[in-house]
Every structure is written in C-alpha cells, then in structure tokens.
mmCIF file of C-alpha atoms in Angstrom:
data_model
loop_
_atom_site.group_PDB
_atom_site.id
_atom_site.type_symbol
_atom_site.label_atom_id
_atom_site.label_comp_id
_atom_site.label_asym_id
_atom_site.label_seq_id
_atom_site.Cartn_x
_atom_site.Cartn_y
_atom_site.Cartn_z
ATOM 1 C CA MET A 1 -16.232 17.568 -21.072
ATOM 2 C CA ALA A 2 -17.432 14.010 -20.579
ATOM 3 C CA THR A 3 -21.187 13.581 -20.147
ATOM 4 C CA TYR A 4 -23.626 10.834 -19.205
ATOM 5 C CA ASN A 5 -27.262 11.428 -18.225
ATOM 6 C CA GLY A 6 -26.295 14.926 -17.048
ATOM 7 C CA GLU A 7 -29.281 16.931 -18.279
ATOM 8 C CA LYS A 8 -30.314 18.135 -14.810
ATOM 9 C CA TYR A 9 -27.233 20.266 -14.076
ATOM 10 C CA LEU A 10 -25.515 20.465 -17.460
ATOM 11 C CA ARG A 11 -26.853 23.831 -18.554
ATOM 12 C CA GLU A 12 -25.432 25.564 -15.447
ATOM 13 C CA GLN A 13 -22.016 24.040 -16.084
ATOM 14 C CA ILE A 14 -21.852 25.009 -19.746
ATOM 15 C CA ASP A 15 -23.135 28.505 -18.990
ATOM 16 C CA SER A 16 -20.380 28.954 -16.397
ATOM 17 C CA ILE A 17 -17.807 28.044 -19.061
ATOM 18 C CA MET A 18 -19.424 30.361 -21.580
ATOM 19 C CA SER A 19 -19.194 33.159 -18.968
ATOM 20 C CA GLN A 20 -15.431 32.824 -18.449
ATOM 21 C CA SER A 21 -13.448 36.056 -18.496
ATOM 22 C CA SER A 22 -10.948 34.337 -20.801
ATOM 23 C CA ARG A 23 -12.309 33.562 -24.261
ATOM 24 C CA GLN A 24 -9.312 31.636 -25.633
ATOM 25 C CA TRP A 25 -10.763 28.146 -25.341
ATOM 26 C CA HIS A 26 -12.746 25.545 -27.238
ATOM 27 C CA LEU A 27 -15.069 23.082 -25.515
ATOM 28 C CA TYR A 28 -15.019 19.514 -26.862
ATOM 29 C CA ILE A 29 -17.748 17.254 -25.485
ATOM 30 C CA HIS A 30 -18.349 13.531 -25.810
ATOM 31 C CA ASP A 31 -21.493 11.881 -24.493
ATOM 32 C CA ASP A 32 -21.233 8.300 -23.264
ATOM 33 C CA GLY A 33 -24.651 7.041 -24.341
ATOM 34 C CA SER A 34 -27.060 9.166 -22.284
ATOM 35 C CA LYS A 35 -30.690 8.081 -22.081
ATOM 36 C CA ASP A 36 -32.062 11.472 -21.017
ATOM 37 C CA GLY A 37 -32.035 14.771 -22.913
ATOM 38 C CA THR A 38 -28.280 15.371 -22.515
ATOM 39 C CA LEU A 39 -27.301 14.907 -26.152
ATOM 40 C CA GLU A 40 -30.126 17.106 -27.423
ATOM 41 C CA LEU A 41 -29.074 19.860 -25.009
ATOM 42 C CA LEU A 42 -25.434 19.556 -26.088
ATOM 43 C CA ASN A 43 -26.315 19.747 -29.771
ATOM 44 C CA ASP A 44 -28.394 22.876 -29.110
ATOM 45 C CA TYR A 45 -25.354 24.570 -27.564
ATOM 46 C CA ALA A 46 -23.029 23.374 -30.330
ATOM 47 C CA ASN A 47 -25.400 24.686 -33.023
ATOM 48 C CA LYS A 48 -25.699 28.022 -31.236
ATOM 49 C CA TYR A 49 -21.957 28.430 -30.525
ATOM 50 C CA PRO A 50 -20.150 26.433 -33.280
ATOM 51 C CA GLU A 51 -16.936 28.427 -32.911
ATOM 52 C CA GLN A 52 -16.577 27.481 -29.229
ATOM 53 C CA ILE A 53 -18.349 24.135 -28.749
ATOM 54 C CA THR A 54 -17.947 20.841 -30.594
ATOM 55 C CA VAL A 55 -19.842 17.646 -29.773
ATOM 56 C CA MET A 56 -17.616 14.705 -30.709
ATOM 57 C CA ASP A 57 -19.312 11.843 -32.563
ATOM 58 C CA TYR A 58 -17.838 8.422 -31.809
ATOM 59 C CA PRO A 59 -18.970 5.298 -29.894
ATOM 60 C CA SER A 60 -19.684 5.180 -26.160
ATOM 61 C CA GLN A 61 -16.616 4.417 -24.053
ATOM 62 C CA GLY A 62 -18.177 2.733 -21.014
ATOM 63 C CA GLY A 63 -17.346 5.059 -18.122
ATOM 64 C CA ALA A 64 -15.952 8.421 -17.019
ATOM 65 C CA LEU A 65 -12.293 7.307 -17.090
ATOM 66 C CA GLN A 66 -12.532 5.956 -20.620
ATOM 67 C CA ASN A 67 -14.617 8.890 -21.798
ATOM 68 C CA PHE A 68 -12.191 11.567 -20.573
ATOM 69 C CA MET A 69 -9.146 9.693 -21.874
ATOM 70 C CA SER A 70 -10.774 9.153 -25.275
ATOM 71 C CA LEU A 71 -11.247 12.916 -25.560
ATOM 72 C CA LEU A 72 -7.623 13.528 -24.607
ATOM 73 C CA GLU A 73 -6.501 11.111 -27.318
ATOM 74 C CA ARG A 74 -8.582 12.815 -30.015
ATOM 75 C CA VAL A 75 -7.995 16.515 -29.254
ATOM 76 C CA GLU A 76 -4.702 18.309 -29.962
ATOM 77 C CA ALA A 77 -3.983 21.561 -28.121
ATOM 78 C CA ASP A 78 -1.304 23.454 -26.221
ATOM 79 C CA TYR A 79 -3.256 23.143 -22.964
ATOM 80 C CA TYR A 80 -6.035 20.909 -21.685
ATOM 81 C CA MET A 81 -8.724 21.138 -19.006
ATOM 82 C CA PHE A 82 -11.325 18.574 -17.928
ATOM 83 C CA SER A 83 -14.883 19.553 -17.086
ATOM 84 C CA ASP A 84 -17.464 17.545 -15.206
ATOM 85 C CA GLN A 85 -21.100 17.913 -16.222
ATOM 86 C CA ASP A 86 -22.563 19.124 -12.934
ATOM 87 C CA ASP A 87 -20.286 21.765 -11.368
ATOM 88 C CA VAL A 88 -20.086 25.548 -11.753
ATOM 89 C CA TRP A 89 -16.815 27.223 -12.729
ATOM 90 C CA HIS A 90 -15.921 30.580 -11.207
ATOM 91 C CA GLN A 91 -15.664 33.328 -13.806
ATOM 92 C CA ASP A 92 -11.851 33.644 -13.645
ATOM 93 C CA LYS A 93 -10.997 29.935 -13.435
ATOM 94 C CA ILE A 94 -9.394 29.669 -16.864
ATOM 95 C CA LYS A 95 -7.677 33.068 -16.594
ATOM 96 C CA LYS A 96 -6.088 32.344 -13.200
ATOM 97 C CA GLU A 97 -4.937 28.852 -14.111
ATOM 98 C CA ILE A 98 -3.406 30.017 -17.398
ATOM 99 C CA GLU A 99 -1.569 32.800 -15.541
ATOM 100 C CA ARG A 100 -0.147 30.248 -13.110
ATOM 101 C CA MET A 101 0.794 27.942 -15.978
ATOM 102 C CA ASN A 102 2.615 30.768 -17.769
ATOM 103 C CA ASN A 103 4.553 31.558 -14.583
ATOM 104 C CA GLU A 104 5.539 27.915 -14.100
ATOM 105 C CA GLU A 105 6.599 27.501 -17.729
ATOM 106 C CA SER A 106 8.690 30.669 -17.539
ATOM 107 C CA ALA A 107 10.467 29.346 -14.449
ATOM 108 C CA HIS A 108 11.285 25.910 -15.855
ATOM 109 C CA ALA A 109 12.821 24.310 -18.909
ATOM 110 C CA ASN A 110 10.844 23.863 -22.102
ATOM 111 C CA LYS A 111 8.540 20.855 -22.411
ATOM 112 C CA VAL A 112 8.411 20.141 -18.676
ATOM 113 C CA PRO A 113 5.108 18.422 -17.841
ATOM 114 C CA ILE A 114 3.091 20.794 -15.644
ATOM 115 C CA ILE A 115 -0.289 20.377 -13.977
ATOM 116 C CA VAL A 116 -1.980 23.381 -12.397
ATOM 117 C CA TYR A 117 -4.836 22.537 -10.046
ATOM 118 C CA SER A 118 -6.931 24.375 -7.479
ATOM 119 C CA ASP A 119 -9.087 23.920 -4.430
ATOM 120 C CA LEU A 120 -12.893 23.765 -4.709
ATOM 121 C CA ILE A 121 -15.917 24.952 -2.749
ATOM 122 C CA VAL A 122 -18.121 21.993 -1.791
ATOM 123 C CA VAL A 123 -21.810 22.686 -2.443
ATOM 124 C CA ASP A 124 -25.033 20.695 -2.361
ATOM 125 C CA SER A 125 -27.340 20.001 -5.303
ATOM 126 C CA LYS A 126 -28.805 23.521 -5.074
ATOM 127 C CA LEU A 127 -25.363 25.178 -4.792
ATOM 128 C CA ASN A 128 -25.681 25.861 -1.074
ATOM 129 C CA LYS A 129 -22.224 25.877 0.486
ATOM 130 C CA ILE A 130 -21.154 22.797 2.468
ATOM 131 C CA ALA A 131 -17.464 23.664 2.899
ATOM 132 C CA ASP A 132 -15.153 26.510 1.875
ATOM 133 C CA SER A 133 -12.330 24.110 0.958
ATOM 134 C CA PHE A 134 -12.663 20.649 -0.581
ATOM 135 C CA LEU A 135 -9.104 19.747 0.422
ATOM 136 C CA ALA A 136 -9.609 20.758 4.059
ATOM 137 C CA TYR A 137 -13.030 19.081 4.082
ATOM 138 C CA SER A 138 -11.443 15.852 2.815
ATOM 139 C CA GLY A 139 -8.325 16.103 4.988
ATOM 140 C CA ILE A 140 -5.941 16.341 2.013
ATOM 141 C CA HIS A 141 -2.630 18.194 2.471
ATOM 142 C CA PRO A 142 -0.932 19.092 -0.846
ATOM 143 C CA GLU A 143 2.306 20.097 0.905
ATOM 144 C CA PHE A 144 2.901 16.447 1.842
ATOM 145 C CA LEU A 145 2.032 15.022 -1.591
ATOM 146 C CA THR A 146 4.735 16.237 -3.948
ATOM 147 C CA THR A 147 6.625 13.091 -5.011
ATOM 148 C CA PHE A 148 5.646 9.887 -6.790
ATOM 149 C CA ASN A 149 6.158 7.868 -3.605
ATOM 150 C CA GLU A 150 4.049 10.242 -1.501
ATOM 151 C CA LEU A 151 1.121 10.164 -3.923
ATOM 152 C CA ALA A 152 0.336 6.666 -2.647
ATOM 153 C CA ALA A 153 -1.365 8.385 0.278
ATOM 154 C CA SER A 154 -4.005 10.333 -1.642
ATOM 155 C CA ASN A 155 -5.013 11.671 -5.034
ATOM 156 C CA LEU A 156 -4.882 15.434 -4.552
ATOM 157 C CA THR A 157 -5.661 16.707 -8.066
ATOM 158 C CA THR A 158 -9.390 16.745 -8.726
ATOM 159 C CA GLY A 159 -9.799 16.352 -12.473
ATOM 160 C CA CYS A 160 -12.257 19.221 -12.945
ATOM 161 C CA THR A 161 -9.717 21.702 -11.521
ATOM 162 C CA MET A 162 -6.779 20.623 -13.667
ATOM 163 C CA LEU A 163 -5.026 22.594 -16.402
ATOM 164 C CA PHE A 164 -2.074 20.795 -17.988
ATOM 165 C CA ASN A 165 0.257 21.420 -20.884
ATOM 166 C CA HIS A 166 0.912 19.254 -23.931
ATOM 167 C CA ALA A 167 4.046 17.838 -22.316
ATOM 168 C CA VAL A 168 1.781 16.080 -19.808
ATOM 169 C CA LYS A 169 -0.157 14.391 -22.604
ATOM 170 C CA GLU A 170 3.127 13.104 -24.010
ATOM 171 C CA VAL A 171 4.088 11.323 -20.762
ATOM 172 C CA VAL A 172 0.706 9.714 -20.049
ATOM 173 C CA ARG A 173 1.269 5.957 -20.247
ATOM 174 C CA HIS A 174 -0.798 3.842 -22.624
ATOM 175 C CA PRO A 175 -2.673 1.612 -22.285
ATOM 176 C CA PHE A 176 -4.268 2.970 -19.103
ATOM 177 C CA THR A 177 -6.073 -0.234 -18.127
ATOM 178 C CA ALA A 178 -4.518 -0.048 -14.640
ATOM 179 C CA ALA A 179 -5.908 3.443 -13.989
ATOM 180 C CA THR A 180 -8.620 3.948 -11.371
ATOM 181 C CA MET A 181 -9.548 7.424 -12.649
ATOM 182 C CA HIS A 182 -8.254 9.791 -15.309
ATOM 183 C CA ASP A 183 -7.046 12.514 -12.928
ATOM 184 C CA ALA A 184 -5.108 10.130 -10.673
ATOM 185 C CA TRP A 185 -3.459 8.399 -13.643
ATOM 186 C CA ILE A 186 -2.421 11.639 -15.348
ATOM 187 C CA THR A 187 -1.061 13.059 -12.076
ATOM 188 C CA LEU A 188 0.995 9.951 -11.335
ATOM 189 C CA CYS A 189 2.386 9.791 -14.883
ATOM 190 C CA THR A 190 3.357 13.466 -14.653
ATOM 191 C CA VAL A 191 5.173 13.157 -11.324
ATOM 192 C CA LYS A 192 6.816 9.904 -12.424
ATOM 193 C CA ALA A 193 8.253 11.884 -15.365
ATOM 194 C CA ASN A 194 9.638 14.557 -12.978
ATOM 195 C CA GLY A 195 6.850 16.937 -13.862
ATOM 196 C CA ILE A 196 5.469 19.752 -11.718
ATOM 197 C CA LEU A 197 2.270 20.013 -9.683
ATOM 198 C CA ALA A 198 1.354 23.671 -9.135
ATOM 199 C CA TYR A 199 -1.345 24.247 -6.521
ATOM 200 C CA ILE A 200 -3.674 27.250 -6.392
ATOM 201 C CA SER A 201 -5.149 27.473 -2.899
ATOM 202 C CA GLU A 202 -8.070 29.623 -4.055
ATOM 203 C CA PRO A 203 -11.211 27.585 -4.859
ATOM 204 C CA LEU A 204 -12.119 28.060 -8.525
ATOM 205 C CA ILE A 205 -15.089 25.690 -8.796
ATOM 206 C CA ASP A 206 -18.353 25.081 -6.969
ATOM 207 C CA TYR A 207 -18.121 21.293 -6.615
ATOM 208 C CA ARG A 208 -21.683 20.004 -6.605
ATOM 209 C CA GLN A 209 -22.533 16.983 -4.456
ATOM 210 C CA HIS A 210 -25.659 15.007 -5.311
ATOM 211 C CA GLY A 211 -26.919 11.455 -5.619
ATOM 212 C CA GLY A 212 -25.577 11.007 -9.144
ATOM 213 C CA ASN A 213 -21.897 11.808 -8.535
ATOM 214 C CA THR A 214 -19.433 9.268 -9.947
ATOM 215 C CA LEU A 215 -17.029 10.398 -7.233
ATOM 216 C CA GLY A 216 -17.442 13.131 -4.668
ATOM 217 C CA ALA A 217 -16.328 14.848 -1.505
ATOM 218 C CA VAL A 218 -16.198 12.913 1.763
ATOM 219 C CA SER A 219 -15.676 14.790 5.010
ATOM 220 C CA ILE A 220 -12.626 13.823 7.068
ATOM 221 C CA LYS A 221 -14.955 13.922 10.098
ATOM 222 C CA THR A 222 -16.815 10.858 8.811
ATOM 223 C CA LEU A 223 -13.633 8.849 8.327
ATOM 224 C CA THR A 224 -13.518 7.449 11.849
ATOM 225 C CA LEU A 225 -12.101 4.034 12.664
ATOM 226 C CA SER A 226 -15.619 2.677 13.238
ATOM 227 C CA TYR A 227 -16.711 3.978 9.831
ATOM 228 C CA ARG A 228 -13.714 2.377 8.175
ATOM 229 C CA PHE A 229 -14.289 -0.976 9.881
ATOM 230 C CA GLN A 230 -17.889 -0.926 8.681
ATOM 231 C CA HIS A 231 -16.685 -0.273 5.151
ATOM 232 C CA LEU A 232 -13.482 -2.310 5.370
ATOM 233 C CA LYS A 233 -14.189 -4.295 2.228
ATOM 234 C CA ASN A 234 -14.589 -1.149 0.120
ATOM 235 C CA VAL A 235 -11.515 0.471 1.713
ATOM 236 C CA LEU A 236 -9.378 -2.571 0.948
ATOM 237 C CA LYS A 237 -10.714 -2.777 -2.594
ATOM 238 C CA LEU A 238 -9.934 0.900 -3.218
ATOM 239 C CA ASN A 239 -6.401 0.526 -1.868
ATOM 240 C CA GLN A 240 -5.880 -2.574 -3.984
ATOM 241 C CA LYS A 241 -6.897 -0.664 -7.113
ATOM 242 C CA THR A 242 -4.715 2.312 -6.191
ATOM 243 C CA TYR A 243 -1.710 0.096 -5.526
ATOM 244 C CA HIS A 244 -2.248 -1.789 -8.786
ATOM 245 C CA MET A 245 -2.268 1.533 -10.642
ATOM 246 C CA MET A 246 0.961 2.690 -8.994
ATOM 247 C CA GLN A 247 2.608 -0.686 -9.468
ATOM 248 C CA ALA A 248 1.917 -0.393 -13.203
ATOM 249 C CA LEU A 249 4.134 2.708 -13.092
ATOM 250 C CA GLY A 250 6.929 0.935 -11.199
ATOM 251 C CA TYR A 251 6.011 1.866 -7.634
ATOM 252 C CA GLY A 252 7.280 -1.139 -5.697
ATOM 253 C CA SER A 253 6.042 -3.355 -2.868
ATOM 254 C CA TRP A 254 2.912 -3.291 -0.693
ATOM 255 C CA LEU A 255 5.120 -2.525 2.295
ATOM 256 C CA LYS A 256 6.371 0.613 0.576
ATOM 257 C CA TYR A 257 2.800 1.623 -0.230
ATOM 258 C CA ILE A 258 1.697 1.201 3.386
ATOM 259 C CA TYR A 259 4.814 2.958 4.697
ATOM 260 C CA TYR A 260 4.102 6.136 2.734
ATOM 261 C CA LYS A 261 0.437 6.183 3.755
ATOM 262 C CA ILE A 262 1.449 5.944 7.423
ATOM 263 C CA LYS A 263 4.162 8.551 6.927
ATOM 264 C CA TYR A 264 1.629 10.935 5.375
ATOM 265 C CA LYS A 265 -0.747 10.549 8.322
ATOM 266 C CA TYR A 266 2.119 11.071 10.744
ATOM 267 C CA LYS A 267 3.117 14.328 9.049
ATOM 268 C CA ILE A 268 -0.454 15.591 9.275
ATOM 269 C CA HIS A 269 -0.673 14.591 12.925
ATOM 270 C CA LYS A 270 2.635 16.277 13.697
ATOM 271 C CA LYS A 271 1.481 19.476 12.006
ATOM 272 C CA LEU A 272 -1.973 19.612 13.574
ATOM 273 C CA VAL A 273 -1.499 17.884 16.926
ATOM 274 C CA GLY A 274 -2.050 21.161 18.761
ATOM 275 C CA ASN A 275 -5.244 22.042 16.879
ATOM 276 C CA ASP A 276 -7.731 19.528 18.330
ATOM 277 C CA PHE A 277 -6.874 17.147 15.516
ATOM 278 C CA CYS A 278 -7.878 13.493 15.746
ATOM 279 C CA LEU A 279 -5.704 11.125 13.723
ATOM 280 C CA HIS A 280 -7.728 8.688 11.642
ATOM 281 C CA SER A 281 -6.409 5.607 9.891
ATOM 282 C CA ASP A 282 -6.459 5.707 6.086
ATOM 283 C CA LEU A 283 -5.248 2.173 5.461
#
C-alpha cells in the first residue's frame, strides 16, 4: 500500500483488508511524506497487528508511481497486490484472485508472468454506488486489449485490482522513468514478455471517487467530441506520455499507435452498433 495524506479514508481500506476471508497475506505500507495523521494511523495498526502489517521506513519517493514501485523493489514474495489508500476491498477479493492465479499457473508453463485483475464498483466518497462496472462505465473492453500492440488503446488493469506472480516482477523493465503509472507499466512489460492477463468480470473492489484521487473513473458518456476538443491539450499530453512509455518498450511509430487506437474503437463500434452506441474519438 502506498499512502499520502490519506487519513480520511485509510481506516476503511485497512479494515477491509483485515477482514479478508483469506489470511495468507502481509501488508507492507510506505508513506510518501504525509502532512496529516496518516503515518500515526499506520503505526497504530502496525503496532496492533505486527504479524500482518509492516510500515516501511525509507525516504519519500515523490509520487504514487515511484512509491508503489519502490515497495515492489523492496518486498520479496511469491505474489503481489497493490492497494490504494481510499477504496474498500470485498471480503473475498484475495481468495478469488488467488484461485484464478492458481488455475492459470496450472494451465501454463512454470514461471510464466501472470496478472489477474478484476472489475470494480464505482462509488462516491460515502460509498454510494455510481456504477456497477468500472470498465463499462469507462468504456473499456478487455476482450479487445490482449496484445502489446492493442494496449496502446487503453490501460485496462487498474492497479488496485491486480494480483501478479513473481515472474511478473522479473520482467518489469528498469529504470521505469518512461512509465506514466505503475499499473500500466507493469501490464505492458508483462504482455511484452508474452505473459498472461487473466480478467475476472466480477467487481472485487468499491472504487471510491473523491476530490483527492490521483486518478479515477471517467464516464464514457462524458467523453464526447466537444469535451475532448475543450480538453485537447490534456488529451494530447496524455497520449504523448502513453506513446513515450510504449516506445521505451519497443512499440514503434506514432502511425502504429494511432492505427491501433482507431482499430480498437472500430471493434467496439462494430460490436455495439445495434445497442444505441455512440462512437466517440479517443485520439
């Protein structure tokens, strides 16, 4: 778990992890220089549950990406999960993802990089439901995002849902200065290494949306052409960062990047054209 000024919602998140039906886990937490009561709260939990919670003591890293990746570098385990500081995990999240991981590992060769990830329920700051499916809400279609080339279109693995094996850690490229976010970088490195993305359609997290989110859910309904023109500068900047990240992993030209984004939108349109679907540009 990576934290920064998360005192307001942190207790609910940690309690949801403590309430997991599976008990075979250890929670490592690093705080990135919080100015509120986050660190005090974390130390209270660590002192109360020393066998399950460890607060890591090393310098601030300067952001969520760096904080999560610094934890990954310092912790050795068979399997890894990332936790945000403000969500709520469903009671069987760990159990169901481990079961899926075991099935995938049994079906494939040893040491194959595997990421298991799930959908999420989108909720507001008070945990009132906004949408039953984060992926549907955001217009993301995992069935069309299975190869390294196709992942140019969208990052489909939300970091807080991910479970991945040690083989994934071994293929993550260093340094990760080109990365836009930890989950996108790890996913791309895994697929580039012919790893497996295993999707669980059941939502296993209440994904809290509030004013302090580093990233969050954006409804596909808001992504109209007029909206995108109004925010064209930000859209172009985001695509530039995404392309730079993929290029660092040997992706190829801008034309290839644009081609796969258009192809992705065409596949969605072709699938949903009969369901009152309006095609929006994502370029």
